[in-house]
Tab-separated table of C-alpha atoms and ligand atoms in Angstrom:
chain	number	residue	atom	x	y	z
A	276	UNK	CA	10.688	-7.312	-18.688
A	277	UNK	CA	9.706	-8.168	-15.621
A	278	UNK	CA	7.464	-5.417	-13.541
A	279	UNK	CA	7.030	-5.064	-9.722
A	280	UNK	CA	4.756	-1.558	-9.479
A	281	UNK	CA	3.742	-2.122	-5.469
A	282	UNK	CA	6.763	-2.508	-3.176
A	283	UNK	CA	7.441	-0.747	0.561
A	284	UNK	CA	10.614	0.689	2.020
A	285	UNK	CA	11.384	2.119	5.563
A	286	UNK	CA	9.763	5.321	5.071
A	287	UNK	CA	6.342	3.235	5.599
A	288	UNK	CA	6.613	-0.490	6.672
A	289	UNK	CA	8.677	-2.253	4.654
A	290	UNK	CA	11.949	-3.633	6.548
A	291	UNK	CA	14.463	-2.378	3.995
A	292	UNK	CA	15.961	1.410	2.995
A	293	UNK	CA	15.464	2.165	-0.561
A	294	UNK	CA	18.898	1.390	-1.912
A	295	UNK	CA	18.697	-2.029	-0.068
A	296	UNK	CA	15.215	-2.399	-1.705
A	297	UNK	CA	16.323	-1.362	-5.339
A	298	UNK	CA	19.553	-3.849	-4.809
A	299	UNK	CA	17.288	-6.344	-4.106
A	300	UNK	CA	14.938	-5.804	-7.480
A	301	UNK	CA	18.260	-5.963	-8.910
A	302	UNK	CA	19.307	-9.404	-7.602
A	303	UNK	CA	15.846	-10.941	-8.694
A	304	UNK	CA	16.385	-9.236	-12.245
A	305	UNK	CA	13.303	-6.951	-12.081
A	306	UNK	CA	13.067	-4.396	-15.256
A	307	UNK	CA	10.797	-1.890	-13.923
A	308	UNK	CA	9.915	-1.180	-10.133
A	309	UNK	CA	7.859	1.347	-8.269
A	310	UNK	CA	8.058	2.253	-4.528
A	311	UNK	CA	4.919	2.633	-3.228
A	312	UNK	CA	5.082	3.720	0.233
A	313	UNK	CA	1.993	4.037	2.693
A	314	UNK	CA	1.455	7.931	2.465
A	315	UNK	CA	4.799	9.344	2.081
A	316	UNK	CA	6.777	10.209	-0.525
A	317	UNK	CA	10.390	10.179	1.665
A	318	UNK	CA	11.507	6.837	-0.038
A	319	UNK	CA	11.525	8.367	-3.805
A	320	UNK	CA	14.506	10.484	-4.338
A	321	UNK	CA	16.583	7.767	-2.922
A	322	UNK	CA	15.145	4.977	-4.305
A	323	UNK	CA	15.515	6.762	-7.935
A	324	UNK	CA	19.159	7.144	-7.527
A	325	UNK	CA	19.535	3.933	-6.273
A	326	UNK	CA	17.862	2.196	-9.253
A	327	UNK	CA	19.408	5.043	-11.644
A	328	UNK	CA	22.872	3.365	-10.286
A	329	UNK	CA	22.030	-0.165	-10.974
A	330	UNK	CA	20.147	0.355	-14.480
A	331	UNK	CA	16.570	-0.354	-13.304
A	332	UNK	CA	13.825	1.808	-14.351
A	333	UNK	CA	12.170	3.033	-11.473
A	334	UNK	CA	8.498	4.716	-11.216
A	335	UNK	CA	7.745	7.097	-8.676
A	336	UNK	CA	4.649	5.948	-6.525
A	337	UNK	CA	2.780	5.991	-3.686
A	338	UNK	CA	0.295	3.594	-1.680
A	339	UNK	CA	-2.800	6.001	-0.553
A	340	UNK	CA	-5.422	5.084	2.153
A	341	UNK	CA	-9.180	6.021	1.408
A	342	UNK	CA	-12.420	5.498	2.687
A	343	UNK	CA	-14.911	4.027	0.450
A	344	UNK	CA	-18.367	3.299	1.938
A	345	UNK	CA	-16.794	3.256	5.757
A	346	UNK	CA	-14.256	0.458	4.107
A	347	UNK	CA	-10.760	1.344	3.708
A	348	UNK	CA	-9.069	1.125	0.441
A	349	UNK	CA	-5.500	1.629	-0.474
A	350	UNK	CA	-5.447	2.995	-3.725
A	351	UNK	CA	-1.690	3.058	-5.750
A	352	UNK	CA	-0.557	6.173	-7.565
A	353	UNK	CA	1.974	5.457	-10.581
A	354	UNK	CA	3.776	7.857	-12.381
A	355	UNK	CA	3.276	10.816	-10.479
A	356	UNK	CA	5.308	13.790	-10.354
A	357	UNK	CA	6.461	13.532	-6.542
A	358	UNK	CA	6.890	17.384	-6.520
A	359	UNK	CA	3.594	18.512	-7.342
A	360	UNK	CA	1.929	20.894	-4.394
A	361	UNK	CA	-1.540	19.155	-4.827
A	362	UNK	CA	-0.366	15.374	-4.418
A	363	UNK	CA	2.192	16.957	-1.720
A	364	UNK	CA	-0.931	18.579	0.485
A	365	UNK	CA	-2.749	15.434	0.220
A	366	UNK	CA	0.042	13.707	1.133
A	367	UNK	CA	0.180	15.862	3.833
A	368	UNK	CA	-3.243	15.660	5.199
A	369	UNK	CA	-3.027	11.413	5.812
A	370	UNK	CA	0.173	12.140	7.157
A	371	UNK	CA	-1.068	13.955	9.598
A	372	UNK	CA	-4.187	11.715	10.295
A	373	UNK	CA	-1.266	9.011	11.069
A	374	UNK	CA	0.179	11.239	13.341
A	375	UNK	CA	-2.512	12.042	15.178
A	376	UNK	CA	-3.644	8.080	15.032
A	377	UNK	CA	-0.913	7.471	16.202
A	378	UNK	CA	-0.928	9.547	19.467
A	379	UNK	CA	-4.259	8.670	19.705
A	380	UNK	CA	-3.035	4.784	19.839
A	381	UNK	CA	-0.176	4.940	21.993
A	382	UNK	CA	-2.639	6.845	24.596
A	383	UNK	CA	-5.340	4.036	23.867
A	384	UNK	CA	-2.547	1.400	25.040
A	385	UNK	CA	-1.077	3.355	28.083
A	386	UNK	CA	-5.257	3.151	29.345
A	387	UNK	CA	-4.365	-0.763	29.173
A	388	UNK	CA	-1.157	-0.749	30.707
A	389	UNK	CA	0.919	-1.079	28.082
A	390	UNK	CA	4.045	1.846	27.437
A	391	UNK	CA	4.649	1.528	23.984
A	392	UNK	CA	6.226	5.494	23.276
A	393	UNK	CA	9.731	4.079	23.580
A	394	UNK	CA	9.003	0.730	21.680
A	395	UNK	CA	7.353	2.722	18.892
A	396	UNK	CA	10.063	5.440	18.433
A	397	UNK	CA	12.473	2.509	18.014
A	398	UNK	CA	10.968	1.271	14.944
A	399	UNK	CA	10.490	4.831	13.499
A	400	UNK	CA	13.736	6.034	11.336
A	401	UNK	CA	13.465	9.661	10.667
A	402	UNK	CA	10.694	10.689	8.074
A	403	UNK	CA	8.958	7.591	8.193
A	404	UNK	CA	5.501	7.585	8.916
A	405	UNK	CA	3.780	5.719	11.543
A	406	UNK	CA	1.759	2.610	11.064
A	407	UNK	CA	0.259	-0.131	12.246
A	408	UNK	CA	2.951	-2.601	11.434
A	409	UNK	CA	5.241	-0.419	13.630
A	410	UNK	CA	3.230	-1.081	16.544
A	411	UNK	CA	3.211	-4.454	15.741
A	412	UNK	CA	6.509	-4.537	16.140
A	413	UNK	CA	6.892	-2.804	19.204
A	414	UNK	CA	4.198	-5.203	20.856
A	415	UNK	CA	6.525	-8.348	20.347
A	416	UNK	CA	9.539	-6.431	21.154
A	417	UNK	CA	7.596	-5.966	24.549
A	418	UNK	CA	6.629	-9.552	24.431
A	419	UNK	CA	3.030	-8.538	24.080
A	420	UNK	CA	2.789	-11.141	20.803
A	421	UNK	CA	4.772	-13.837	19.363
A	422	UNK	CA	5.064	-12.137	15.917
A	423	UNK	CA	2.907	-10.058	13.646
A	424	UNK	CA	0.091	-11.976	12.514
A	425	UNK	CA	-0.791	-12.335	16.810
A	426	UNK	CA	-0.209	-9.064	17.500
A	427	UNK	CA	-2.639	-7.737	14.420
A	428	UNK	CA	-5.147	-11.068	15.960
A	429	UNK	CA	-4.798	-9.981	19.809
A	430	UNK	CA	-4.082	-6.154	19.186
A	431	UNK	CA	-4.832	-3.156	16.994
A	432	UNK	CA	-7.880	-4.080	15.231
A	433	UNK	CA	-11.673	-3.525	15.615
A	434	UNK	CA	-12.733	-4.207	19.189
A	435	UNK	CA	-9.480	-4.719	20.500
A	436	UNK	CA	-6.718	-2.499	22.683
A	437	UNK	CA	-4.786	-0.079	20.040
A	438	UNK	CA	-7.171	0.275	17.468
A	439	UNK	CA	-8.537	3.846	16.805
A	440	UNK	CA	-11.302	4.155	13.679
A	441	UNK	CA	-10.632	5.711	11.101
A	442	UNK	CA	-11.991	8.341	8.307
A	443	UNK	CA	-9.500	8.514	5.486
A	444	UNK	CA	-10.074	10.911	2.250
A	445	UNK	CA	-12.643	9.756	-0.246
A	446	UNK	CA	-11.839	7.931	-3.309
A	447	UNK	CA	-12.249	10.729	-5.706
A	448	UNK	CA	-10.139	13.273	-3.412
A	449	UNK	CA	-7.297	10.917	-3.504
A	450	UNK	CA	-7.694	10.248	-6.969
A	451	UNK	CA	-7.868	14.110	-7.973
A	452	UNK	CA	-4.485	14.297	-6.010
A	453	UNK	CA	-2.761	11.648	-8.468
A	454	UNK	CA	-4.113	12.978	-11.407
A	455	UNK	CA	-2.909	16.453	-10.540
A	456	UNK	CA	0.521	14.795	-10.394
A	457	UNK	CA	0.405	13.219	-13.659
A	458	UNK	CA	-0.327	10.283	-12.487
A	459	UNK	CA	-2.391	6.690	-12.958
A	460	UNK	CA	-4.448	5.882	-9.755
A	461	UNK	CA	-4.884	2.198	-9.322
A	462	UNK	CA	-6.884	-0.022	-6.837
A	463	UNK	CA	-4.444	-1.681	-4.678
A	464	UNK	CA	-4.995	-5.510	-3.948
A	465	UNK	CA	-8.736	-5.588	-4.926
A	466	UNK	CA	-9.764	-9.176	-3.164
A	467	UNK	CA	-7.982	-8.201	0.380
A	468	UNK	CA	-11.556	-6.349	0.878
A	469	UNK	CA	-13.432	-9.119	0.897
A	470	UNK	CA	-16.042	-7.089	-1.047
A	471	UNK	CA	-19.160	-9.451	-2.375
A	472	UNK	CA	-19.162	-9.878	-6.034
A	473	UNK	CA	-21.989	-7.035	-6.376
A	474	UNK	CA	-20.202	-4.793	-4.021
A	475	UNK	CA	-16.662	-5.147	-6.128
A	476	UNK	CA	-18.562	-4.492	-9.524
A	477	UNK	CA	-19.966	-0.502	-7.370
A	478	UNK	CA	-16.403	-0.204	-6.449
A	479	UNK	CA	-15.638	-0.621	-10.449
A	480	UNK	CA	-17.838	1.577	-11.628
A	481	UNK	CA	-17.208	4.572	-8.661
A	482	UNK	CA	-13.605	4.090	-9.786
A	483	UNK	CA	-14.412	5.177	-13.044
A	484	UNK	CA	-16.605	8.177	-11.867
A	485	UNK	CA	-12.998	9.494	-10.528
A	486	UNK	CA	-11.432	8.389	-13.551
A	487	UNK	CA	-8.998	6.175	-12.241
A	488	UNK	CA	-7.624	3.840	-14.586
A	489	UNK	CA	-6.355	0.736	-13.073
A	490	UNK	CA	-6.582	-2.166	-11.189
A	491	UNK	CA	-3.855	-4.909	-9.548
A	492	UNK	CA	-4.724	-7.739	-11.290
A	493	UNK	CA	-1.625	-9.909	-10.756
A	494	UNK	CA	-0.193	-9.431	-6.847
A	495	UNK	CA	1.780	-12.545	-4.816
A	496	UNK	CA	-0.993	-13.969	-3.214
A	497	UNK	CA	-3.384	-14.050	-6.270
A	498	UNK	CA	-3.918	-17.636	-8.139
A	499	UNK	CA	-4.889	-18.385	-11.247
A	500	UNK	CA	-8.486	-18.607	-11.045
A	501	UNK	CA	-8.465	-15.132	-9.268
A	502	UNK	CA	-6.117	-13.494	-11.856
A	503	UNK	CA	-8.962	-14.613	-14.209
A	504	UNK	CA	-11.873	-13.314	-12.148
A	505	UNK	CA	-10.303	-10.178	-12.295
A	506	UNK	CA	-8.907	-9.838	-15.923
A	507	UNK	CA	-13.004	-10.512	-16.770
A	508	UNK	CA	-13.444	-7.737	-14.675
A	509	UNK	CA	-11.112	-5.085	-16.105
A	510	UNK	CA	-12.048	-5.827	-19.625
A	511	UNK	CA	-15.146	-5.379	-18.477
A	512	UNK	CA	-14.704	-1.618	-17.446
A	513	UNK	CA	-12.398	-0.925	-19.540
A	514	UNK	CA	-9.306	-0.659	-16.847
A	515	UNK	CA	-5.881	-1.080	-17.248
A	516	UNK	CA	-4.384	-3.791	-15.328
A	517	UNK	CA	-1.476	-3.457	-13.193
A	518	UNK	CA	0.966	-6.154	-11.312
A	519	UNK	CA	2.485	-5.529	-7.609
A	520	UNK	CA	4.082	-7.662	-4.685
A	521	UNK	CA	3.194	-5.855	-2.382
A	522	UNK	CA	6.694	-6.815	-0.573
A	523	UNK	CA	7.173	-5.637	3.080
A	524	UNK	CA	10.322	-7.498	4.403
A	525	UNK	CA	12.161	-10.786	3.631
A	526	UNK	CA	10.420	-12.810	6.598
A	527	UNK	CA	7.336	-12.450	4.563
A	528	UNK	CA	7.571	-15.368	2.248
A	529	UNK	CA	4.110	-15.379	0.906
A	530	UNK	CA	4.947	-11.636	-0.996
A	531	UNK	CA	8.552	-11.466	-2.342
A	532	UNK	CA	9.635	-9.331	-4.231
A	533	UNK	CA	8.796	-9.610	-8.197
A	534	UNK	CA	6.742	-12.698	-6.843
A	535	UNK	CA	3.557	-11.039	-8.520
A	536	UNK	CA	3.196	-13.422	-12.122
A	537	UNK	CA	2.826	-11.622	-15.426
A	538	UNK	CA	-0.375	-10.530	-16.963
A	539	UNK	CA	-2.648	-12.249	-19.147
A	540	UNK	CA	-1.945	-11.037	-22.510
A	541	UNK	CA	-5.425	-10.016	-23.088
A	542	UNK	CA	-4.959	-7.170	-20.535
A	543	UNK	CA	-3.782	-3.406	-21.412
A	544	UNK	CA	-1.247	-2.928	-18.937
A	545	UNK	CA	-0.927	0.445	-16.535
A	546	UNK	CA	2.450	1.087	-18.023
A	547	UNK	CA	1.246	1.737	-21.726
A	548	UNK	CA	-0.353	5.070	-19.739
A	549	UNK	CA	3.245	6.075	-18.725
B	791	AMP	P1	-1.974	0.836	8.199
B	791	AMP	O1	-2.302	1.216	7.046
B	791	AMP	O2	-0.803	1.881	9.460
B	791	AMP	O3	-3.236	0.865	9.435
B	791	AMP	O4	-1.272	-0.384	8.128
B	791	AMP	C1	-1.595	-1.531	7.329
B	791	AMP	C2	-0.371	-2.107	6.852
B	791	AMP	O5	-0.493	-3.232	7.677
B	791	AMP	C3	-0.850	-2.890	5.427
B	791	AMP	O6	-0.041	-2.382	4.527
B	791	AMP	C4	0.042	-4.147	5.896
B	791	AMP	O7	1.415	-4.285	5.696
B	791	AMP	C5	-0.142	-4.373	7.473
B	791	AMP	N1	-1.183	-5.215	8.347
B	791	AMP	C6	-2.602	-5.589	8.059
B	791	AMP	N2	-2.580	-6.802	8.720
B	791	AMP	C7	-1.828	-7.542	8.671
B	791	AMP	C8	-1.917	-8.817	9.499
B	791	AMP	N3	-3.085	-9.624	10.120
B	791	AMP	N4	-0.148	-9.169	9.464
B	791	AMP	C9	0.632	-8.427	9.118
B	791	AMP	N5	0.707	-7.165	9.048
B	791	AMP	C10	-0.418	-6.966	9.067
B	792	MN	MN1	1.585	-2.344	4.322
B	793	MN	MN1	-2.208	-2.218	0.908
B	794	MN	MN1	1.197	-1.770	0.096
């Protein structure tokens, strides 16, 4: 069985529709996949249908933005019930925060003589949530950056035009939404936050307090040494391990769909909890 439990569609900052994404998953010979768009459940129904038609096992997922000790964290909720009202209310809060942030970002760009209003609209299909990569693409289309990397260097980040500081819900809050919907809460890409080892341990301990059970140990960009290091930590904290490529688009060769390697045998996989 080949698993990929972290990927994005065009309902958040991914390139592909849920159907295109599931077709690619089939082509890559994945057996189980989860769609985990940022702060939205809107792509799940069509992904589920597409997966069913293709004979893939589909897991309902979401990637929630949270704030922990002033740090932005991503928490993946896996095997959630997308009809759960408590989860839906929480997600509505995050979607609304994203919409308010997008307005404030547009205003900040306008203040600096950059009109991104139309360019942003062109990036967003109906019922997609606005994300910074949408702004990055609008900046590229306007000739303000040559690629996304440059857009995220010149704009959109702390100290640059288009950066709006955000206070997202707490780890305890997002975990409670996921749990209410019967899901498993997983810390996404733990090494992306560049935490010291001490802080990473504090985070894993705080996760335990919130009954979060999983950590993404294998991602498309983790090497063997990093997987081994995280494997030791999840065993020490008695957590379950997940696998996710964080696939967004075909032009990002470092995060290919299905590009996360299988877990070390000694770990308990999150799907044991599904
Ligand atoms: P947001 O959640 O709207 O703040 O956007 C965060 C998303 O931006 C992440 O999930 C990544 O997909 C993307 N992102 C962040 N930094 C970069 C970067 N330097 N280059 C390309 N994409 C990035
Ligand atoms: Mn993203
Ligand atoms: Mn993420
Ligand atoms: Mn992601």
